[in-house]
CSV table of C-alpha atoms in Angstrom, one decimal:
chain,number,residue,atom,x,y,z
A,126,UNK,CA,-3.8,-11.9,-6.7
A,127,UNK,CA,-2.8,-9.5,-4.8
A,128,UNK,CA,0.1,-6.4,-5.6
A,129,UNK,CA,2.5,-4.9,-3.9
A,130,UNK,CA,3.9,-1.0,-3.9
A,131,UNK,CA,7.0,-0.8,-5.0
A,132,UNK,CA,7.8,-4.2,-5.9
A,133,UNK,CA,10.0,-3.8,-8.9
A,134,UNK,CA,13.9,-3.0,-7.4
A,135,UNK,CA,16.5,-1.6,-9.8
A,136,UNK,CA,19.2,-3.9,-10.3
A,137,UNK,CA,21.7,-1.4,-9.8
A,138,UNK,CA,21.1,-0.1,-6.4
A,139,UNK,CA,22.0,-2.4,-3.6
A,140,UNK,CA,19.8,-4.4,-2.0
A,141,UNK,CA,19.9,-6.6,1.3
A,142,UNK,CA,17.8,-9.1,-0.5
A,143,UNK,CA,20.2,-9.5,-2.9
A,144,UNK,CA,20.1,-13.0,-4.0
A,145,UNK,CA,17.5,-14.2,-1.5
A,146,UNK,CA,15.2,-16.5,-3.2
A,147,UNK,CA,12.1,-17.7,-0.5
A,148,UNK,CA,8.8,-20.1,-0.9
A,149,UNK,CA,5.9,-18.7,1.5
A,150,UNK,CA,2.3,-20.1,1.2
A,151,UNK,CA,0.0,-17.0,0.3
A,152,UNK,CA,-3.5,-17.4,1.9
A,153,UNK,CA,-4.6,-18.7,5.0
A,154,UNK,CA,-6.0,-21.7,3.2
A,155,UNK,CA,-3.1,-23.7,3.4
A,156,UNK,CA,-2.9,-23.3,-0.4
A,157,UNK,CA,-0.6,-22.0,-3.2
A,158,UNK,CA,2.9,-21.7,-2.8
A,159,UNK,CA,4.7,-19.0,-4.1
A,160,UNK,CA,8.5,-18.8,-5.0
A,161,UNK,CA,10.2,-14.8,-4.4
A,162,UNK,CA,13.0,-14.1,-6.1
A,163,UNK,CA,14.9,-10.7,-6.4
A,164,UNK,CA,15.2,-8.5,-9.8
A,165,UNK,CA,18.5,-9.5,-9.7
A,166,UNK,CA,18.6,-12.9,-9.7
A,167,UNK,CA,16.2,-13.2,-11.9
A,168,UNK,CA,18.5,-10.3,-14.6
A,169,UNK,CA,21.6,-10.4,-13.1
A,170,UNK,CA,23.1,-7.3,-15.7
A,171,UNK,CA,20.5,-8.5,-18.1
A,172,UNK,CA,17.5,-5.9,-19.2
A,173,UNK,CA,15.7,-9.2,-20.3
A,174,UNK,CA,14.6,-12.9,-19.7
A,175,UNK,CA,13.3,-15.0,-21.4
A,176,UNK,CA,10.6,-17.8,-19.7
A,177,UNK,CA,9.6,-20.3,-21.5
A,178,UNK,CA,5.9,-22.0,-20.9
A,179,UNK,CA,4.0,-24.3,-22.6
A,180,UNK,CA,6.9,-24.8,-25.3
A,181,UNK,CA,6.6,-20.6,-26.0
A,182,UNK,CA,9.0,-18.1,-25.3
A,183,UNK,CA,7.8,-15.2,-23.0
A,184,UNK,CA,10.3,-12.0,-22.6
A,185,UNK,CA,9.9,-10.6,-19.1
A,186,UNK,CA,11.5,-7.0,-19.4
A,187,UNK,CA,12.6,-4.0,-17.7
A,188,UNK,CA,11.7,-0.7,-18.7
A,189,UNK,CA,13.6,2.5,-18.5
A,190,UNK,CA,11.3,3.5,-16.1
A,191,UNK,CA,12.2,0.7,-13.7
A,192,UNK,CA,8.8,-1.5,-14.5
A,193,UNK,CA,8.0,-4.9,-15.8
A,194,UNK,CA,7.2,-5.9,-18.9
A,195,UNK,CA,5.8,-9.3,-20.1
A,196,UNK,CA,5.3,-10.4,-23.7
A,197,UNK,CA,4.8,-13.0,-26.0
């Protein structure tokens, strides 16, 4: 899996991406697709969301120093 610099936006500051969700297939094996989505549509004004999977709650968070945070 690979990471990306600077992937986490604030939802405060503008963004041309704003509300952009795409599907691109990562590898050149033909394989996984993978759904983007923005930080803000994903928050919208929220500082949390909650995912649910595998009939548990997970709370995907933003920090106050702009990072994600993903808990059980």
């Amino acid at each position: 899996m690979q990471q990306k610099a600077a992937a986490v936006m604030n939802p405060r500051e503008p963004s041309e991406r704003r509300g952009e969700a795409t599907t691109h297939t990562a590898g050149s094996d033909g394989g996984t697709s993978a759904r983007r989505f923005s930080l803000v549509e994903l928050f919208g004004r929220a500082q949390e969301v909650i995912i649910e999977h595998n009939g548990r709650d997970y709370r995907l968070r933003l920090t106050a120093q702009g990072k994600l945070l993903l808990t059980a």
